Short mmCIF file of C-alpha atoms in Angstrom, two decimals:
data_model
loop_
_atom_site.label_atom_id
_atom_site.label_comp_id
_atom_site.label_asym_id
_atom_site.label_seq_id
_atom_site.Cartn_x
_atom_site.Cartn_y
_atom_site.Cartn_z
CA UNK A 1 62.43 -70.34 64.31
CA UNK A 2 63.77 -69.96 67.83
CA UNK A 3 67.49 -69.64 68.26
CA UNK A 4 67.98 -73.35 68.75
CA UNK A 5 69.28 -75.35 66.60
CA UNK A 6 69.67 -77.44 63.59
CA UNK A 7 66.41 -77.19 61.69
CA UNK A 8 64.39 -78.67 59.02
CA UNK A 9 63.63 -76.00 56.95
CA UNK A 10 61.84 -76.24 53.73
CA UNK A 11 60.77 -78.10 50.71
CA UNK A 12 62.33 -80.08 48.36
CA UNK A 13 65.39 -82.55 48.85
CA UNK A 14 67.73 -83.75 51.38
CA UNK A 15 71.48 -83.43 52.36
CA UNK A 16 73.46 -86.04 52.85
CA UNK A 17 71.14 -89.11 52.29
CA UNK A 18 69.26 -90.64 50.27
CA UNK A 19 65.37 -90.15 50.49
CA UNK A 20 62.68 -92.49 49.53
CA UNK A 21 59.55 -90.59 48.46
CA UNK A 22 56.00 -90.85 47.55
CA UNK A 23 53.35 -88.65 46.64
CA UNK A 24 51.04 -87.00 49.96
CA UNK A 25 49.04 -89.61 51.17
CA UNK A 26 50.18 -92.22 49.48
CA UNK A 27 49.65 -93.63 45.87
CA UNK A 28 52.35 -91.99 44.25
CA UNK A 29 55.26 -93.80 42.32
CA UNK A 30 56.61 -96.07 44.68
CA UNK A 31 60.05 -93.98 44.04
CA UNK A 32 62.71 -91.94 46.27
CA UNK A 33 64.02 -88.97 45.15
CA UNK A 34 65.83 -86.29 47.32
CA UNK A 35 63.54 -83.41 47.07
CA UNK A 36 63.76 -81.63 50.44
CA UNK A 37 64.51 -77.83 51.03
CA UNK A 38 65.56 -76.46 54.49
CA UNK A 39 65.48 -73.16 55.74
CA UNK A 40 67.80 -71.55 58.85
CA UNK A 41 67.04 -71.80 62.12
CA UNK A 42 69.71 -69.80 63.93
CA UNK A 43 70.91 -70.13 67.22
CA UNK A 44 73.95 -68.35 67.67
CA UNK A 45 76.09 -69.50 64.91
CA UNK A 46 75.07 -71.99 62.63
CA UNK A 47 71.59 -73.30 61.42
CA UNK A 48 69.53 -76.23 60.01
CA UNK A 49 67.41 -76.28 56.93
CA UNK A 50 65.27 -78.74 56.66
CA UNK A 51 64.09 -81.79 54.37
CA UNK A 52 61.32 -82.15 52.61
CA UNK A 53 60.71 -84.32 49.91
CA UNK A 54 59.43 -84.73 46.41
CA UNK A 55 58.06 -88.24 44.81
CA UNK A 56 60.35 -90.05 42.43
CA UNK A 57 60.12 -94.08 42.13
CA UNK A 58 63.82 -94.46 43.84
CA UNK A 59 65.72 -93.79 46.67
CA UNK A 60 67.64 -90.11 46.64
CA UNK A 61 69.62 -88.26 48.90
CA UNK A 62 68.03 -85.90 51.56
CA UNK A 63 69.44 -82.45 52.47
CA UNK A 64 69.46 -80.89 55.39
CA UNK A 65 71.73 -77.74 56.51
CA UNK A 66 73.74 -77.79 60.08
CA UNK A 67 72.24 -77.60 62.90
CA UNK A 68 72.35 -74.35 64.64
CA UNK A 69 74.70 -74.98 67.80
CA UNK A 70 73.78 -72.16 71.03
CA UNK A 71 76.92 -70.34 72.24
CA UNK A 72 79.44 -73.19 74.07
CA UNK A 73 77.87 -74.15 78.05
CA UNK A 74 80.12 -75.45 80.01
CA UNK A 75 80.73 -79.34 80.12
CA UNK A 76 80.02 -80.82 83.50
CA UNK A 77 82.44 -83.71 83.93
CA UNK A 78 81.36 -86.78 82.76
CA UNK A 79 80.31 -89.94 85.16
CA UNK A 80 82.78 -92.32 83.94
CA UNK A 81 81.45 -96.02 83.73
CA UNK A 82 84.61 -97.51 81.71
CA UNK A 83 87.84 -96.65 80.47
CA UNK A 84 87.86 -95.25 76.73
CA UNK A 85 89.97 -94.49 74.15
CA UNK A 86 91.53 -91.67 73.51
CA UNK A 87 89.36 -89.54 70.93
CA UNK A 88 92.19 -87.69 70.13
CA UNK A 89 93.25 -89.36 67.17
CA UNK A 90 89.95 -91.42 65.61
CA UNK A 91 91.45 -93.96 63.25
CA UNK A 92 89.30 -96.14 61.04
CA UNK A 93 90.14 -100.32 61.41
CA UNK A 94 90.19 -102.54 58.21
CA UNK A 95 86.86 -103.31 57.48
CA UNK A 96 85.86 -106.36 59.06
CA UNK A 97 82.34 -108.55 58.98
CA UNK A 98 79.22 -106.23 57.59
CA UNK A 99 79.64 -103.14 55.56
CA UNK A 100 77.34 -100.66 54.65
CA UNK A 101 75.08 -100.25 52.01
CA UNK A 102 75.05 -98.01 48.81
CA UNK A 103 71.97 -97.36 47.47
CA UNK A 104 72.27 -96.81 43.70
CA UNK A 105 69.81 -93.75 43.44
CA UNK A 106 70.82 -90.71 44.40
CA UNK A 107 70.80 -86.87 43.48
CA UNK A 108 75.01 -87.50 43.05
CA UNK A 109 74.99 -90.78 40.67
CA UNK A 110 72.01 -89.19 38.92
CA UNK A 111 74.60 -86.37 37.75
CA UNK A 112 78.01 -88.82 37.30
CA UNK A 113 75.86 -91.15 34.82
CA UNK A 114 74.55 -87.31 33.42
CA UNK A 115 78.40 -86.04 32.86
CA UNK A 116 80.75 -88.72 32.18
CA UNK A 117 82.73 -86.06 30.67
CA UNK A 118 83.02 -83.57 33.34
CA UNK A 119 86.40 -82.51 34.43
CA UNK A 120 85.10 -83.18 38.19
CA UNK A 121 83.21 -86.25 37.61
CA UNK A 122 85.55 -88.99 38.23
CA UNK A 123 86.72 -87.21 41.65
CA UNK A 124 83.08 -87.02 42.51
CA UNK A 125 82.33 -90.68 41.48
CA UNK A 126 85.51 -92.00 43.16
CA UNK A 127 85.45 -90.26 46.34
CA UNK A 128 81.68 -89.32 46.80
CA UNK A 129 79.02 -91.46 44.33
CA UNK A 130 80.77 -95.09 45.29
CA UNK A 131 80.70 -94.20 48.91
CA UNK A 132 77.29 -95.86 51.24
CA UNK A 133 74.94 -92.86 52.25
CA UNK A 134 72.10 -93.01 54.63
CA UNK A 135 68.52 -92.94 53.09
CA UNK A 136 66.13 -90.61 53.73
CA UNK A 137 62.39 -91.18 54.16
CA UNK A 138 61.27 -87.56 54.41
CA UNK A 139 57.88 -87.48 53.41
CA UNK A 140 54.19 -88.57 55.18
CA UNK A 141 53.09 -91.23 52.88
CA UNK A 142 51.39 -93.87 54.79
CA UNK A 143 50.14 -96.23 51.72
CA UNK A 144 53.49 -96.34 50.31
CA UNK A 145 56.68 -96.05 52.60
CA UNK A 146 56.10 -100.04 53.81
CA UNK A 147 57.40 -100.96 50.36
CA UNK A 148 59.70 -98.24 50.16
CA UNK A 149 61.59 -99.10 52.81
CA UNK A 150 61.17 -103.01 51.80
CA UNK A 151 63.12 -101.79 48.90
CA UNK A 152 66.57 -100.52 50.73
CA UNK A 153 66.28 -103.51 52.85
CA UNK A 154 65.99 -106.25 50.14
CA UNK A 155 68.40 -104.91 48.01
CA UNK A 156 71.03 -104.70 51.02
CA UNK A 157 70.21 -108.02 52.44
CA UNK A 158 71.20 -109.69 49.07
CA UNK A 159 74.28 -107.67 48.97
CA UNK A 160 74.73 -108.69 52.73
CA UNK A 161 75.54 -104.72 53.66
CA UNK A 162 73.98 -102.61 56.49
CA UNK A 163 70.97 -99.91 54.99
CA UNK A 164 71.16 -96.75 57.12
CA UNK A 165 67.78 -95.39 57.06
CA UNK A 166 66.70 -92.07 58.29
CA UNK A 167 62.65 -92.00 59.17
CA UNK A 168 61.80 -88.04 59.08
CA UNK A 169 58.34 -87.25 59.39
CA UNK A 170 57.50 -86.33 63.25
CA UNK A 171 55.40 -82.87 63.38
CA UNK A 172 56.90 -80.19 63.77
CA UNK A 173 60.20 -81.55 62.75
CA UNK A 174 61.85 -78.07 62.07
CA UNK A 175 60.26 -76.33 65.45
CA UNK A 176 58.32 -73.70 64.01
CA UNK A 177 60.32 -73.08 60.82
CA UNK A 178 59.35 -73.12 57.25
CA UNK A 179 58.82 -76.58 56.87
CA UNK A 180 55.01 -78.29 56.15
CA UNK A 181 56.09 -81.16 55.70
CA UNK A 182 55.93 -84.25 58.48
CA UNK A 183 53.14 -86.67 59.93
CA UNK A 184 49.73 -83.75 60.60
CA UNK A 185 49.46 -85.30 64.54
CA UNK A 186 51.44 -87.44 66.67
CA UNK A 187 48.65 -90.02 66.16
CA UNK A 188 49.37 -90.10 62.24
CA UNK A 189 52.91 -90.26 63.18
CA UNK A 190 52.83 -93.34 64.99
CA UNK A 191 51.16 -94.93 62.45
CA UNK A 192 53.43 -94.09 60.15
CA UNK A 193 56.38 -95.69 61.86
CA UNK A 194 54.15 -98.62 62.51
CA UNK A 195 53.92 -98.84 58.34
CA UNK A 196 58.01 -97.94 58.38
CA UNK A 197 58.76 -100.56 60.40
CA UNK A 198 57.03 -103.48 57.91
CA UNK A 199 59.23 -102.64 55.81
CA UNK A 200 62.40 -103.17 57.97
CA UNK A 201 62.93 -107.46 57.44
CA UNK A 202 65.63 -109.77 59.21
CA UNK A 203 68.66 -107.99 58.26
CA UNK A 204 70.87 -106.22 59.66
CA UNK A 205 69.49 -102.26 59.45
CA UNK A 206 70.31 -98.71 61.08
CA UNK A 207 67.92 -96.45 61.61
CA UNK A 208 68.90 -92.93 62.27
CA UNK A 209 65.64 -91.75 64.29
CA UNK A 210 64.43 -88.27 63.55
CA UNK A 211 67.05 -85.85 62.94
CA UNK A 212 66.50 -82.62 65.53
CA UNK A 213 63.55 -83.90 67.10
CA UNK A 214 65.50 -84.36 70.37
CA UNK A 215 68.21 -82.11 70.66
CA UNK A 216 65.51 -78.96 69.08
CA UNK A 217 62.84 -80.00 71.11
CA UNK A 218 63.12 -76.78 73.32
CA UNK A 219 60.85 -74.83 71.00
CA UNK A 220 57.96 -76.70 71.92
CA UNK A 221 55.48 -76.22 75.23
CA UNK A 222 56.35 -78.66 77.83
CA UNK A 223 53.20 -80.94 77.02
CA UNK A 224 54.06 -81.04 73.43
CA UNK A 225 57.80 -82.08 74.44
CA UNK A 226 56.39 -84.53 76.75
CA UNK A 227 53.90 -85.93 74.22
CA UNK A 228 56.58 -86.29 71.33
CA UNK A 229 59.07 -87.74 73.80
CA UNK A 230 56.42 -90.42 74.37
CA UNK A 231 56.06 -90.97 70.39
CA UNK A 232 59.90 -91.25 69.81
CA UNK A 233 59.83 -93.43 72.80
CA UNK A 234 57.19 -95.78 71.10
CA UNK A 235 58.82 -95.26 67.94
CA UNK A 236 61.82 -97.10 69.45
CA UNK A 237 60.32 -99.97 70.64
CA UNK A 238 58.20 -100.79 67.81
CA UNK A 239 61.10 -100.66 65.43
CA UNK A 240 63.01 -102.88 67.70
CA UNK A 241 60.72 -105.18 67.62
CA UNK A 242 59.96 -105.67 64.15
CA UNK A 243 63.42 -106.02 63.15
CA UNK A 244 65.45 -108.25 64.74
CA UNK A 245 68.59 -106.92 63.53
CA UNK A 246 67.20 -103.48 63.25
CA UNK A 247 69.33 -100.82 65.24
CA UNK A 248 67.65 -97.42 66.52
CA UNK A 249 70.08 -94.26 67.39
CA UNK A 250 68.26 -91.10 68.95
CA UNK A 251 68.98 -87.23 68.48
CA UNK A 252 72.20 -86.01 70.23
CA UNK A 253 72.82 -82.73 68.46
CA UNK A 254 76.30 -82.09 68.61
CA UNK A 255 78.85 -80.97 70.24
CA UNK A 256 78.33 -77.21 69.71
CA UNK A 257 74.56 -77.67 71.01
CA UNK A 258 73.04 -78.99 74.52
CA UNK A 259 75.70 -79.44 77.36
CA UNK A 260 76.52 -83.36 77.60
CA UNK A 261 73.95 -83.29 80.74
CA UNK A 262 71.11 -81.69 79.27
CA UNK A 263 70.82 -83.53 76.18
CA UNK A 264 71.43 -86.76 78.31
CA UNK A 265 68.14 -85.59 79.89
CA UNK A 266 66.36 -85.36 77.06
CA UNK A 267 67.53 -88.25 75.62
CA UNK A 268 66.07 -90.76 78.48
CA UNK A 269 62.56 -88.85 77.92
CA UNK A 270 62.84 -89.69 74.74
CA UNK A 271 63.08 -93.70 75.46
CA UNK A 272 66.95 -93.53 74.09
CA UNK A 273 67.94 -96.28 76.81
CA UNK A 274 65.94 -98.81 75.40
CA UNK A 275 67.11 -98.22 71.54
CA UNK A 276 70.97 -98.84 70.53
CA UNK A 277 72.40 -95.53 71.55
CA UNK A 278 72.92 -91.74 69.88
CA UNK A 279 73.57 -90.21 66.76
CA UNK A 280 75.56 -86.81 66.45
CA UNK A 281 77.24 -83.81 64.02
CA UNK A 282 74.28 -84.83 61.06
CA UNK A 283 74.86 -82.11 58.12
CA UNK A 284 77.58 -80.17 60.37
CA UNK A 285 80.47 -79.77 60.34
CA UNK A 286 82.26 -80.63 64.45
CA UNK A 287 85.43 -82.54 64.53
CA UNK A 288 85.24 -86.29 65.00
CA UNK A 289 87.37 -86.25 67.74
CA UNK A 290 84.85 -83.48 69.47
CA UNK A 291 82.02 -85.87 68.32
CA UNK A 292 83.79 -88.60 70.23
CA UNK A 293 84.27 -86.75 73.58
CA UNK A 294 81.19 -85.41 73.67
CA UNK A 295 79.15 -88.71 72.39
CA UNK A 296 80.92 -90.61 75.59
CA UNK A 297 80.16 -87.76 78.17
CA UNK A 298 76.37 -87.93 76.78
CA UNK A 299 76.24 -91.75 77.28
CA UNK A 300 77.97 -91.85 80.35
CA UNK A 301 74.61 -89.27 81.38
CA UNK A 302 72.48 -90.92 80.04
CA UNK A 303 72.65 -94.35 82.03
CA UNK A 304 71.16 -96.99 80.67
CA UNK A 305 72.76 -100.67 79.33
CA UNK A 306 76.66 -100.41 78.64
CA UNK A 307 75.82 -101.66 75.08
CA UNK A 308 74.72 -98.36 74.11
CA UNK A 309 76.84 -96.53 71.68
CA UNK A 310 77.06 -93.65 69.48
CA UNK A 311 77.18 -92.96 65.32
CA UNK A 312 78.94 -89.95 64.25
CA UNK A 313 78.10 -88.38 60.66
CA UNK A 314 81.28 -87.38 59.41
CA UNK A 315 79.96 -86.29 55.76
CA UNK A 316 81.61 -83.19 55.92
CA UNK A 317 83.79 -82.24 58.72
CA UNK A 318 87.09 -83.19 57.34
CA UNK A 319 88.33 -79.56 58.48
CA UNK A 320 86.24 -79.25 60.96
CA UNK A 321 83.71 -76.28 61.79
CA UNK A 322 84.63 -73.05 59.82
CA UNK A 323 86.25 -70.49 62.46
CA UNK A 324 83.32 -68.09 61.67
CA UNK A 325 80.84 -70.03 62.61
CA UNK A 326 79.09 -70.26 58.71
CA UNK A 327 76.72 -73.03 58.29
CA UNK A 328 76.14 -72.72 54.84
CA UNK A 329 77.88 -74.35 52.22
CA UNK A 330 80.25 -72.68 54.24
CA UNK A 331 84.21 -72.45 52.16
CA UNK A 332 87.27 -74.48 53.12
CA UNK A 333 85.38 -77.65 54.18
CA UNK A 334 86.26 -81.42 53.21
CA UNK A 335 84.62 -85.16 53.51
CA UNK A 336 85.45 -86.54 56.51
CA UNK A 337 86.20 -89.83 57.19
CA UNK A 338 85.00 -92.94 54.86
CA UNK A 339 81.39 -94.53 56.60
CA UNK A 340 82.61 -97.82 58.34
CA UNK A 341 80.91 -99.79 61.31
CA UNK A 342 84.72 -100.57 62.38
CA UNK A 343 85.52 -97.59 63.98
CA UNK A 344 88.46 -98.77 66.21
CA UNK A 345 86.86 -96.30 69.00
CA UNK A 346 85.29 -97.56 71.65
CA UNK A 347 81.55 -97.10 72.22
CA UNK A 348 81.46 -95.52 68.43
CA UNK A 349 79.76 -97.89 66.48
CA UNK A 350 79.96 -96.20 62.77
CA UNK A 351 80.97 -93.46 61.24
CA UNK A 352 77.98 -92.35 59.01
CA UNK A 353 77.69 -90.08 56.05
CA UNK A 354 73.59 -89.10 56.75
CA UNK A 355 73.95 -85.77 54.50
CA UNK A 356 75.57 -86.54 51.29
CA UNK A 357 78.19 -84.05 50.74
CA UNK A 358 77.57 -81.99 47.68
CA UNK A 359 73.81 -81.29 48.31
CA UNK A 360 73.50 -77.59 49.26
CA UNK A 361 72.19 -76.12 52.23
CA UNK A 362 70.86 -73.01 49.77
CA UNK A 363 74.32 -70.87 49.01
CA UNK A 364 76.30 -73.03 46.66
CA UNK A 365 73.08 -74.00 44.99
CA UNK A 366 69.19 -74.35 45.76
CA UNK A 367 68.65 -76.07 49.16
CA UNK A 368 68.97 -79.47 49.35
CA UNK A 369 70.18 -80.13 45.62
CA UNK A 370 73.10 -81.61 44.34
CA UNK A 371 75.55 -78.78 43.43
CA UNK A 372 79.02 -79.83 41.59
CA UNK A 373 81.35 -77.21 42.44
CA UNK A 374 80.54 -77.80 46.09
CA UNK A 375 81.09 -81.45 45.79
CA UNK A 376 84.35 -80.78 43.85
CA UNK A 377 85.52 -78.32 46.52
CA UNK A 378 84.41 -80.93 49.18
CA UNK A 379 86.26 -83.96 47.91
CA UNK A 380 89.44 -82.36 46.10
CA UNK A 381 90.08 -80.37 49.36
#
């Protein structure tokens, strides 16, 4: 894989999330499970795996591993449109109005219902299992993921919370890693999301759009950029328009990535101005407070209406990126801050939790399956 960035790697579950699932093709139980492996794609210092994932008749968690950040460029300064607050010091407000959703089925509650008598379980249920995670929709299945997705959205809408939902299937999603799985062509792709996006209702709903297809995108010929730029673009708008209460976030990276310019480029290729804004740090590990700064100078880049804000996956940076630059299941990391759409920062919409801490990038335990002793370390840190 080149030395880009995050990656989705291999085959079996996803980090972070939950992931709804069906067989290839369709026809399979009409289940998630998080079943999605990810491999390393290295750029300087850390890597992505990727998700893939395997049928079950629920939602589950998807995995995916950092992605792999290129050596620091320098920042240009940003184009300021507004003042902003200070990132320093992120702080979380009461929550207020809508709250997000917390999908029952995942990799996580399947082993705190398993091991009620666990030493680590209740600090794992308490501060991990009751928490909302993002669900994943990892695999092509064109017959089935309309009433997959109808699922998460019901069941929020009658709980009144926010679904995050994380559509992962565009080819070539890891860039020429070890991942198969994905749409086979760009045409099959945007039918897909045309089936993904029956599914999405009135509600309110977040869709997290593509992990790394934006921000990894250099690994592909300039036509094929072009032509996937155009899909994402479409991708936007007919999501948009099928839910009226549906937002769509685009690939940012992170911090440790694409200079604040260059992904801002990249970004309004990729149709990013007409969708609700960015999403940044999924399954790494950069400080909020670096997420903020660099979210801001990317929007302030970018153009585009002064609505458009940024989500921040904060799974598992509660310490921040390790000093050696690991990336997997790398020691001395913590959850970060609790998901929230009342983020008390301006232009940051949410603070996410898209990889579900506790699902290994493939040290701690197999890739992109729930390990305890990580999720222990990560939440009594």
């Amino acid at each position: 894989m080149l030395a880009v960035a995050s990656v989705v790697a291999a085959v079996g579950t996803a980090t972070g999330m939950l992931t709804a699932l069906g067989e290839e093709g369709g026809g399979g139980a009409d289940q998630a499970r998080p079943a999605v492996v990810r491999t390393t794609a290295v750029r300087t210092s850390e890597a992505t795996a990727v998700r893939t994932a395997a049928s079950a008749p629920r939602e589950t968690t998807s995995s995916r591993t950092p992605s792999g950040s290129a050596a620091p460029a320098p920042k240009p300064a940003p184009t300021p449109r507004r003042a902003t607050a200070s990132p320093a010091a992120p702080t979380v407000q009461k929550e207020q109005g809508p709250r997000l959703y917390r999908h029952p089925e995942s990799q996580v509650n399947d082993w705190v219902r398993a091991n009620p008598d666990d030493p680590r379980a209740a600090v794992i249920a308490d501060r991990i299992a009751d928490r909302p995670a993002a669900v994943w929709f990892a695999d092509f299945a064109p017959a089935t993921i309309t009433s997959r997705v109808r699922s998460v959205t019901s069941a929020a809408a009658a709980q009144g919370r926010v679904p995050v939902l994380v559509p992962y299937a565009i080819p070539d999603r890891d860039c020429g890693g070890a991942s198969q799985g994905g749409a086979p062509d760009l045409r099959a792709y945007d039918g897909w999301i045309d089936a993904f996006a029956r599914g999405l209702g009135s509600g309110e709903v977040i869709v997290i759009l593509e992990p790394d297809s934006v921000a990894q995108s250099g690994c592909l010929s300039a036509a094929h950029r072009a032509a996937r730029f155009a899909s994402l673009a479409r991708a936007g708008r007919v999501l948009k328009s099928a839910g009226p209460r549906t937002r769509v976030y685009y690939d940012a990276g992170h911090s440790g990535w694409n200079p604040p310019a260059r992904q801002a480029a990249l970004l309004g290729q990729a149709g990013a101005r007409s969708g609700d804004g960015i999403f940044s740090n999924v399954s790494n590990f950069r400080a909020t407070a670096d997420e903020i700064a660099y979210d801001r100078r990317v929007l302030d880049a970018l153009g585009g209406p002064a609505s458009l804000g940024a989500v921040i996956d904060t799974s598992r940076n509660g310490n921040g990126p390790p000093a050696n630059g690991a990336w997997c299941d790398p020691a001395g990391r913590r959850i970060g801050q609790e998901p929230t759409l009342h983020t008390g920062q301006a232009r940051i919409d949410a603070y996410l939790w898209i990889k579900l801490p506790g699902e290994s990038d493939g040290c701690k335990g197999a890739a992109g399956t729930f390990t305890p002793s990580y999720a222990y370390d990560l939440a009594s840190s």
